[in-house]
Coordinates of C-alpha atoms in Angstrom, one line a residue:
Chain W
M1 CA 35.2 -14.8 -94.5
P2 CA 36.4 -11.2 -94.8
I3 CA 38.0 -9.4 -97.7
I4 CA 41.3 -7.7 -96.9
I5 CA 42.6 -4.6 -98.6
V6 CA 46.3 -4.0 -98.1
S7 CA 47.6 -0.5 -98.8
S8 CA 51.0 1.0 -98.1
D9 CA 53.1 4.1 -98.7
S10 CA 55.6 1.6 -100.3
P11 CA 54.3 -0.4 -103.3
D12 CA 57.0 -3.1 -102.6
R13 CA 55.8 -3.5 -99.0
E14 CA 52.2 -3.5 -100.0
K15 CA 52.9 -6.4 -102.4
E16 CA 55.0 -8.3 -99.9
I17 CA 52.5 -8.1 -97.0
A18 CA 49.5 -8.9 -99.3
E19 CA 51.2 -11.9 -100.7
K20 CA 52.2 -13.3 -97.3
V21 CA 48.8 -12.6 -95.8
A22 CA 47.1 -14.4 -98.7
E23 CA 49.5 -17.4 -98.3
E24 CA 49.1 -17.5 -94.5
L25 CA 45.3 -17.5 -94.7
G26 CA 44.9 -19.5 -97.9
Y27 CA 43.1 -16.6 -99.6
D28 CA 43.0 -15.6 -103.2
L29 CA 45.3 -12.7 -104.1
L30 CA 44.0 -9.9 -106.3
G31 CA 46.5 -7.4 -107.6
P32 CA 47.7 -5.5 -110.6
P33 CA 48.0 -8.6 -112.9
F34 CA 44.1 -8.7 -112.7
L35 CA 44.0 -5.5 -114.8
T36 CA 45.5 -7.3 -117.8
D37 CA 42.5 -9.8 -117.8
V38 CA 40.0 -7.0 -117.3
A39 CA 41.5 -5.0 -120.2
S40 CA 41.4 -8.0 -122.5
R41 CA 37.7 -8.7 -121.6
R42 CA 36.7 -5.1 -122.0
Q43 CA 38.8 -4.7 -125.2
I44 CA 40.8 -1.9 -123.8
P45 CA 44.4 -1.5 -125.0
P46 CA 46.9 -3.1 -122.6
G47 CA 48.4 -0.8 -120.0
K48 CA 45.5 1.7 -120.0
F49 CA 44.2 0.6 -116.6
E50 CA 47.7 0.6 -115.1
E51 CA 48.1 4.1 -116.5
A52 CA 44.8 5.2 -114.9
L53 CA 46.2 4.2 -111.4
A54 CA 49.7 5.4 -112.0
R55 CA 50.7 8.0 -109.5
R56 CA 51.9 10.7 -111.7
P57 CA 50.9 14.4 -112.1
A58 CA 48.0 15.1 -114.4
I59 CA 50.2 17.0 -116.8
L60 CA 52.2 13.8 -117.6
R61 CA 49.2 11.7 -118.3
K62 CA 48.6 10.4 -121.8
V63 CA 44.8 10.1 -121.7
T64 CA 42.0 12.6 -121.4
S65 CA 40.3 13.2 -118.1
R66 CA 37.1 11.5 -119.3
Q67 CA 39.0 8.5 -120.6
R68 CA 40.8 8.2 -117.2
C69 CA 37.4 8.4 -115.4
F70 CA 36.1 5.6 -117.6
H71 CA 39.1 3.4 -116.9
L72 CA 38.9 4.0 -113.2
A73 CA 35.2 3.3 -113.3
C74 CA 35.9 0.0 -115.0
I75 CA 38.5 -1.0 -112.4
Q76 CA 36.1 -0.2 -109.6
A77 CA 33.3 -2.3 -111.2
E78 CA 35.6 -5.2 -111.8
V79 CA 37.2 -5.2 -108.3
L80 CA 33.8 -5.0 -106.6
D81 CA 32.6 -7.8 -108.8
R82 CA 35.5 -10.0 -107.7
F83 CA 34.8 -9.1 -104.1
Q84 CA 31.5 -10.9 -104.4
S85 CA 33.5 -14.1 -103.7
D86 CA 35.3 -13.3 -100.5
N87 CA 38.4 -14.8 -99.0
T88 CA 40.4 -12.4 -101.0
V89 CA 43.5 -10.2 -100.3
C90 CA 43.6 -7.2 -102.5
W91 CA 46.6 -4.9 -103.2
G92 CA 47.8 -2.4 -105.8
L93 CA 44.3 -1.5 -107.1
A94 CA 43.6 1.5 -104.8
A95 CA 40.5 -0.4 -103.5
H96 CA 40.9 1.4 -100.1
L97 CA 39.9 4.6 -101.9
Y98 CA 36.7 3.5 -103.5
I99 CA 35.2 0.8 -101.3
F100 CA 33.5 2.0 -98.1
N101 CA 31.0 0.9 -95.6
I102 CA 31.2 -2.8 -96.2
S103 CA 31.7 -4.2 -92.7
H104 CA 33.4 -7.4 -93.9
V105 CA 36.1 -5.6 -95.8
L106 CA 39.2 -5.1 -93.5
K107 CA 41.3 -2.2 -94.6
V108 CA 44.9 -2.3 -93.6
R109 CA 47.5 0.4 -94.0
I110 CA 51.2 -0.5 -93.8
L111 CA 53.6 2.3 -93.0
S112 CA 57.1 1.6 -94.3
P113 CA 60.2 2.8 -92.4
G114 CA 61.5 6.2 -93.2
N115 CA 58.8 7.5 -95.4
A116 CA 59.7 11.1 -96.2
A117 CA 57.2 14.0 -95.7
N118 CA 57.3 15.0 -99.4
E119 CA 56.4 11.5 -100.4
K120 CA 53.5 11.6 -98.0
N121 CA 52.4 14.9 -99.5
R122 CA 52.6 13.4 -103.0
Q123 CA 50.4 10.4 -102.0
R124 CA 47.9 12.7 -100.3
K125 CA 47.7 14.9 -103.4
W126 CA 47.3 11.9 -105.8
S127 CA 44.6 10.2 -103.8
M128 CA 42.6 13.4 -103.3
E129 CA 42.8 14.3 -106.9
T130 CA 42.0 10.8 -108.2
F131 CA 39.4 9.6 -105.7
G132 CA 38.6 12.5 -103.4
H133 CA 40.0 10.8 -100.3
D134 CA 43.3 11.2 -98.5
E135 CA 45.0 7.8 -98.3
T136 CA 47.5 9.1 -95.7
D137 CA 44.6 9.7 -93.3
P138 CA 44.7 6.8 -90.8
S139 CA 41.0 7.1 -90.1
L140 CA 40.4 5.6 -93.6
F141 CA 41.6 2.3 -92.3
D142 CA 40.6 -0.4 -89.8
L143 CA 44.2 -1.3 -88.9
V144 CA 47.4 0.7 -89.3
I145 CA 50.7 -1.1 -88.8
N146 CA 54.0 0.8 -88.5
L147 CA 56.9 -1.4 -89.8
D148 CA 59.3 0.9 -87.9
Q149 CA 58.1 -0.8 -84.8
I150 CA 56.5 -4.1 -85.9
D151 CA 58.3 -6.5 -88.3
S152 CA 56.6 -7.9 -91.3
G153 CA 56.1 -11.4 -89.7
E154 CA 54.3 -9.8 -86.8
A155 CA 52.3 -7.6 -89.1
I156 CA 51.0 -10.7 -90.9
E157 CA 50.1 -12.4 -87.6
T158 CA 48.3 -9.3 -86.6
I159 CA 46.3 -9.1 -89.8
A160 CA 45.5 -12.8 -89.7
G161 CA 44.3 -12.4 -86.1
A162 CA 42.2 -9.4 -86.9
V163 CA 40.4 -11.1 -89.7
T164 CA 39.0 -13.7 -87.3
Y165 CA 37.1 -11.1 -85.3
R166 CA 33.3 -11.5 -85.6
K167 CA 32.9 -7.8 -86.5
F168 CA 34.7 -8.5 -89.8
Q169 CA 32.6 -11.5 -90.8
P170 CA 30.1 -11.2 -93.6
M171 CA 26.5 -10.8 -92.6
T172 CA 23.3 -10.4 -94.7
Y173 CA 23.5 -6.6 -94.4
S174 CA 27.2 -6.3 -95.5
V175 CA 26.7 -8.7 -98.4
K176 CA 23.8 -6.7 -99.6
C177 CA 25.8 -3.4 -99.3
L178 CA 28.5 -5.0 -101.4
S179 CA 26.0 -6.2 -104.0
D180 CA 24.3 -2.7 -104.2
Q181 CA 27.7 -1.0 -104.6
T182 CA 28.7 -3.4 -107.3
L183 CA 25.6 -2.7 -109.2
A184 CA 26.1 1.0 -108.9
A185 CA 29.7 0.6 -110.1
R186 CA 28.6 -1.4 -113.1
A187 CA 26.2 1.3 -114.1
R188 CA 28.8 4.0 -113.6
A189 CA 31.3 2.2 -115.8
E190 CA 28.6 1.9 -118.5
L191 CA 27.6 5.6 -118.4
V192 CA 30.8 7.6 -117.6
K193 CA 32.4 7.2 -121.0
S194 CA 29.5 8.9 -122.8
M195 CA 28.2 11.2 -120.0
G196 CA 31.1 11.9 -117.7
P197 CA 31.0 11.4 -113.9
L198 CA 27.5 10.9 -112.5
D199 CA 26.0 10.4 -109.1
I200 CA 24.8 6.8 -109.1
Q201 CA 23.3 4.7 -106.2
A202 CA 21.8 1.3 -106.3
Q203 CA 19.5 -0.6 -103.9
D204 CA 17.9 -4.0 -104.5
G205 CA 18.2 -3.9 -108.2
V206 CA 17.0 -0.3 -108.5
V207 CA 19.6 2.1 -110.0
I208 CA 19.2 5.8 -109.3
V209 CA 21.1 8.2 -111.5
L210 CA 21.4 11.9 -110.6
T211 CA 22.6 14.1 -113.5
R212 CA 22.2 17.5 -115.1
A213 CA 20.6 18.5 -118.4
F214 CA 19.0 21.4 -120.1
N215 CA 15.2 21.0 -120.3
W216 CA 15.2 20.3 -124.0
E217 CA 17.5 17.3 -123.7
K218 CA 16.1 15.6 -120.5
R219 CA 13.8 13.2 -122.3
K220 CA 16.6 12.0 -124.7
K221 CA 19.1 11.7 -121.9
T222 CA 16.7 9.8 -119.7
Q223 CA 16.1 7.3 -122.5
A224 CA 19.8 6.9 -123.2
I225 CA 20.6 6.2 -119.6
K226 CA 17.8 3.7 -119.2
E227 CA 18.9 1.9 -122.4
A228 CA 22.5 1.8 -121.3
V229 CA 21.9 0.7 -117.7
G230 CA 18.7 -1.4 -118.2
N231 CA 20.6 -4.2 -119.8
I232 CA 23.1 -4.7 -117.0
D233 CA 22.8 -8.0 -115.2
G234 CA 20.9 -7.4 -111.9
V235 CA 19.3 -4.1 -112.8
M236 CA 15.5 -4.3 -112.4
H237 CA 14.6 -0.6 -112.7
V238 CA 16.3 2.6 -113.5
E239 CA 15.4 6.0 -112.2
V240 CA 16.8 9.2 -113.6
H241 CA 16.8 12.5 -111.5
F242 CA 17.9 15.8 -112.7
Q243 CA 19.5 18.5 -110.7
T244 CA 17.9 21.7 -112.1
P245 CA 20.1 24.7 -112.9
L246 CA 20.9 27.1 -110.1
A247 CA 18.4 29.7 -111.5
S248 CA 15.4 27.4 -110.8
G249 CA 17.0 25.4 -107.9
G250 CA 15.9 22.0 -106.5
K251 CA 15.8 18.6 -108.1
E252 CA 13.2 17.2 -110.4
N253 CA 12.3 13.6 -111.3
A254 CA 12.3 12.7 -115.0
N255 CA 10.5 9.4 -114.4
Chain H
M1 CA 30.5 -16.3 -98.2
I2 CA 27.2 -16.6 -96.4
Q3 CA 25.5 -19.8 -97.6
T4 CA 21.8 -20.2 -97.5
V5 CA 20.8 -23.8 -96.9
D6 CA 17.7 -24.8 -98.8
T7 CA 16.7 -27.8 -96.8
S8 CA 13.7 -28.5 -99.0
K9 CA 15.7 -31.0 -100.9
K10 CA 16.9 -32.8 -97.7
E11 CA 15.0 -35.3 -95.7
T12 CA 14.0 -33.4 -92.5
I13 CA 12.9 -34.8 -89.3
M14 CA 11.5 -32.0 -87.2
S15 CA 10.8 -33.2 -83.7
K16 CA 9.5 -29.8 -82.6
P17 CA 8.8 -26.5 -84.2
L18 CA 11.2 -23.6 -83.9
E19 CA 10.3 -21.2 -81.2
I20 CA 10.8 -17.6 -82.3
L21 CA 10.3 -14.4 -80.5
L22 CA 9.9 -11.3 -82.7
L23 CA 10.3 -7.9 -81.2
D24 CA 9.7 -4.7 -83.1
D25 CA 7.9 -1.5 -81.9
E26 CA 6.3 -1.0 -85.3
P27 CA 3.1 -3.1 -85.3
I28 CA 3.3 -3.7 -89.1
V29 CA 6.5 -5.6 -88.8
G30 CA 4.9 -8.3 -86.6
R31 CA 1.8 -8.4 -88.7
R32 CA 3.8 -9.0 -91.8
L33 CA 6.5 -11.4 -90.6
K34 CA 4.5 -13.6 -88.2
P35 CA 2.5 -15.3 -91.0
A36 CA 5.6 -15.6 -93.2
L37 CA 7.5 -17.4 -90.5
A38 CA 4.5 -19.5 -89.4
K39 CA 4.4 -20.9 -92.9
M40 CA 7.8 -22.5 -92.2
G41 CA 6.2 -24.3 -89.3
C42 CA 7.6 -22.0 -86.6
N43 CA 5.8 -20.9 -83.5
V44 CA 6.1 -17.1 -83.4
E45 CA 5.4 -14.8 -80.5
V46 CA 5.3 -11.1 -81.4
F47 CA 6.1 -8.2 -79.0
E48 CA 6.1 -4.5 -79.5
N49 CA 7.3 -3.6 -76.0
P50 CA 10.9 -4.7 -75.2
R51 CA 10.3 -5.0 -71.5
E52 CA 7.4 -7.4 -72.1
A53 CA 9.6 -9.3 -74.5
V54 CA 12.3 -9.6 -71.9
S55 CA 9.8 -10.7 -69.3
R56 CA 8.7 -13.5 -71.7
I57 CA 12.3 -14.5 -72.3
D58 CA 12.5 -15.0 -68.6
Q59 CA 9.7 -17.5 -68.8
K60 CA 10.5 -19.4 -71.9
E61 CA 13.7 -20.4 -73.8
F62 CA 13.3 -19.4 -77.5
D63 CA 15.4 -20.9 -80.2
I64 CA 15.6 -17.6 -82.1
V65 CA 15.0 -14.0 -81.2
V66 CA 14.5 -11.5 -84.0
T67 CA 14.7 -7.9 -82.6
D68 CA 14.7 -4.4 -83.8
I69 CA 17.5 -2.2 -82.6
R70 CA 16.1 1.2 -82.1
M71 CA 13.3 1.0 -79.5
D72 CA 12.2 3.0 -76.5
E73 CA 13.1 1.7 -73.0
L74 CA 15.4 -1.0 -74.2
D75 CA 17.4 -1.2 -77.4
G76 CA 18.1 -4.3 -79.4
L77 CA 21.7 -4.6 -78.1
Q78 CA 20.4 -4.6 -74.5
V79 CA 17.9 -7.3 -75.5
L80 CA 20.8 -9.2 -77.1
D81 CA 22.8 -8.9 -73.9
Y82 CA 19.8 -10.2 -71.8
V83 CA 19.2 -13.2 -74.1
Q84 CA 22.9 -14.2 -74.1
K85 CA 22.9 -14.2 -70.3
K86 CA 19.6 -16.1 -70.1
S87 CA 20.1 -18.5 -72.9
P88 CA 23.4 -18.6 -74.7
R89 CA 22.2 -21.1 -77.3
T90 CA 19.5 -18.8 -78.6
K91 CA 20.4 -17.2 -81.9
V92 CA 19.7 -13.5 -82.1
I93 CA 19.0 -11.7 -85.4
M94 CA 19.0 -7.9 -85.6
I95 CA 16.7 -5.9 -87.9
T96 CA 17.0 -2.2 -88.3
G97 CA 15.9 0.7 -90.4
Y98 CA 19.0 2.7 -89.4
A99 CA 21.7 0.3 -90.6
K100 CA 25.3 1.6 -90.6
M101 CA 28.6 -0.2 -90.8
D102 CA 29.6 0.7 -87.3
L103 CA 26.4 -0.5 -85.8
A104 CA 26.6 -3.7 -87.8
R105 CA 30.1 -4.4 -86.6
E106 CA 29.2 -3.6 -83.0
A107 CA 26.2 -6.0 -83.1
M108 CA 28.4 -8.7 -84.7
S109 CA 31.1 -8.3 -82.1
K110 CA 28.6 -8.7 -79.4
G111 CA 27.4 -12.0 -80.8
V112 CA 24.4 -11.5 -83.1
F113 CA 23.9 -14.3 -85.5
D114 CA 23.0 -12.0 -88.4
F115 CA 22.1 -8.4 -89.1
I116 CA 19.7 -7.3 -91.8
A117 CA 18.6 -3.8 -92.8
K118 CA 15.0 -2.7 -93.4
P119 CA 13.3 -2.8 -95.8
F120 CA 13.6 -6.5 -96.5
R121 CA 11.4 -9.2 -98.0
P122 CA 10.0 -11.9 -95.7
E123 CA 11.8 -14.5 -97.7
D124 CA 15.1 -12.8 -96.8
L125 CA 14.4 -13.3 -93.1
R126 CA 13.2 -16.8 -93.8
R127 CA 16.6 -17.6 -95.3
I128 CA 18.4 -16.3 -92.3
I129 CA 16.0 -18.2 -89.9
A130 CA 16.8 -21.4 -91.9
R131 CA 20.5 -20.8 -91.4
A132 CA 20.0 -20.1 -87.7
A133 CA 18.0 -23.3 -87.4
E134 CA 20.7 -25.3 -89.2
A135 CA 23.2 -23.8 -86.8
L136 CA 21.0 -25.0 -83.9
G137 CA 20.9 -28.5 -85.3
M138 CA 17.2 -28.0 -86.1
P139 CA 16.9 -27.7 -89.9
V140 CA 13.7 -26.4 -91.2
N141 CA 11.9 -26.8 -94.5
M142 CA 12.0 -23.6 -96.5
T143 CA 9.2 -24.5 -98.8
E144 CA 5.7 -23.6 -97.9
P145 CA 2.9 -26.2 -97.7
G146 CA 1.6 -27.0 -101.1
E147 CA 4.9 -26.0 -102.9

C-alpha cells in the first residue's frame, strides 16, 4: 500500500491530520519522535536532527553549514530506509522536499485557515534554502486540501479515498526507484561529512558519485570514496566521476 | 509491499501451462526473455509488430501479455486497452526503457498488473509472472528444471 506524506503550513494541523489518517487507515505513523531513535543509533547528540529541520534563519543556527548538511543527509537516508516498509504516514520530517518520483508515495499539502502572506514567504525561503524546492508550490504535491473550505474530517476521508487509487499502489518500478534512492541517500550520508555535498545516483546496487578535485588528489579521493561507500549494505560497485575545472571543461572518469 | 510468491516450496498442480504473449519491437528482448519464461513451463509467443500481436489476441486468449510501451503504430497503452476489452481476465505487464513516474501512474490507473523499467534481469520478470499467475489462480513453479 502507498506511503503518505502530510505537509502543512501549520505544524499543528500537519500533526493532527497525519495522526488521524494513520489511525483511519491502520498505518504506521512516522514523525519527529523518530529523530530521537536515529540520533541514538548514529551517536549524534540529542536535538541535532531537530535543529537541522528547524525553520529558523541561518544566522540563528548553532551548527556549521557542513554539519547541518550531514544531519539532513542522515535524516533523508533514515526516512527513505523506513519507507521500504510501506503503509506509513509521514509528517514533520520535510519528506515532501527530498522524496520525488516514487509513484506510490502520495504527497498531501494541507492549507490551514488564515495563513498570512509573510508566513508563506518565510516557508518558501526556508524550503528553497534548505532543500532547493518551494514547499508553497502546489505542483509539488499530489493532493492539496484547503481547510478553509474542507473540514479536517472530510480531509481525512479524501486522503483515505485517494490512497486506494491504483495509480498510487506500489509496482515493481516504483519499489525499485525507492530502493535506488535509498541507496544513494545512504551513500550521501556517509560522504557528506568529510566531503561536503556531492551529486550521487544509484541504480541496481551501483553507486555513481560526481565530484570535483584537483588532478593531484583524484586518485586519493577516488579511493576514499570507494572505501567509505563500498561497505554500505546493498552497494555492489562504486563509480567516481570528476567534473574537471572550467579551464579544461567536460567530465572525466576516474575509474 | 509487493510480495513475491516463491511457489517452489508449495505443491503445485498445473493443469495447463501459462499462455504468454510477449510484444516488443526490439528483437533482442524476445530472444532473451522467451527462453527464460519457457523454463518456467510457459508457452510464449513473441511479436515485434503490435498490429500482428493484436491480431493474435483476437484469435487466442492469453493469460498474460507482456508489452513494451513505446512502439510504432500502436503503443503499449493502446494494446492494454485492446486486451482489456477482449479479455478482462488477462494480466498485462508493461516494460519500458522510458520509465517515468507519470507514465507508471497512468499505466497503473488504466489497469496494468505491473510496470517494470528496462534494463531488468529475466528473473525480475519471472517473479512478476509468478505473481500474475498466482493472481489468476494458476501458480507456477519458479525453479528451473534440475534445480
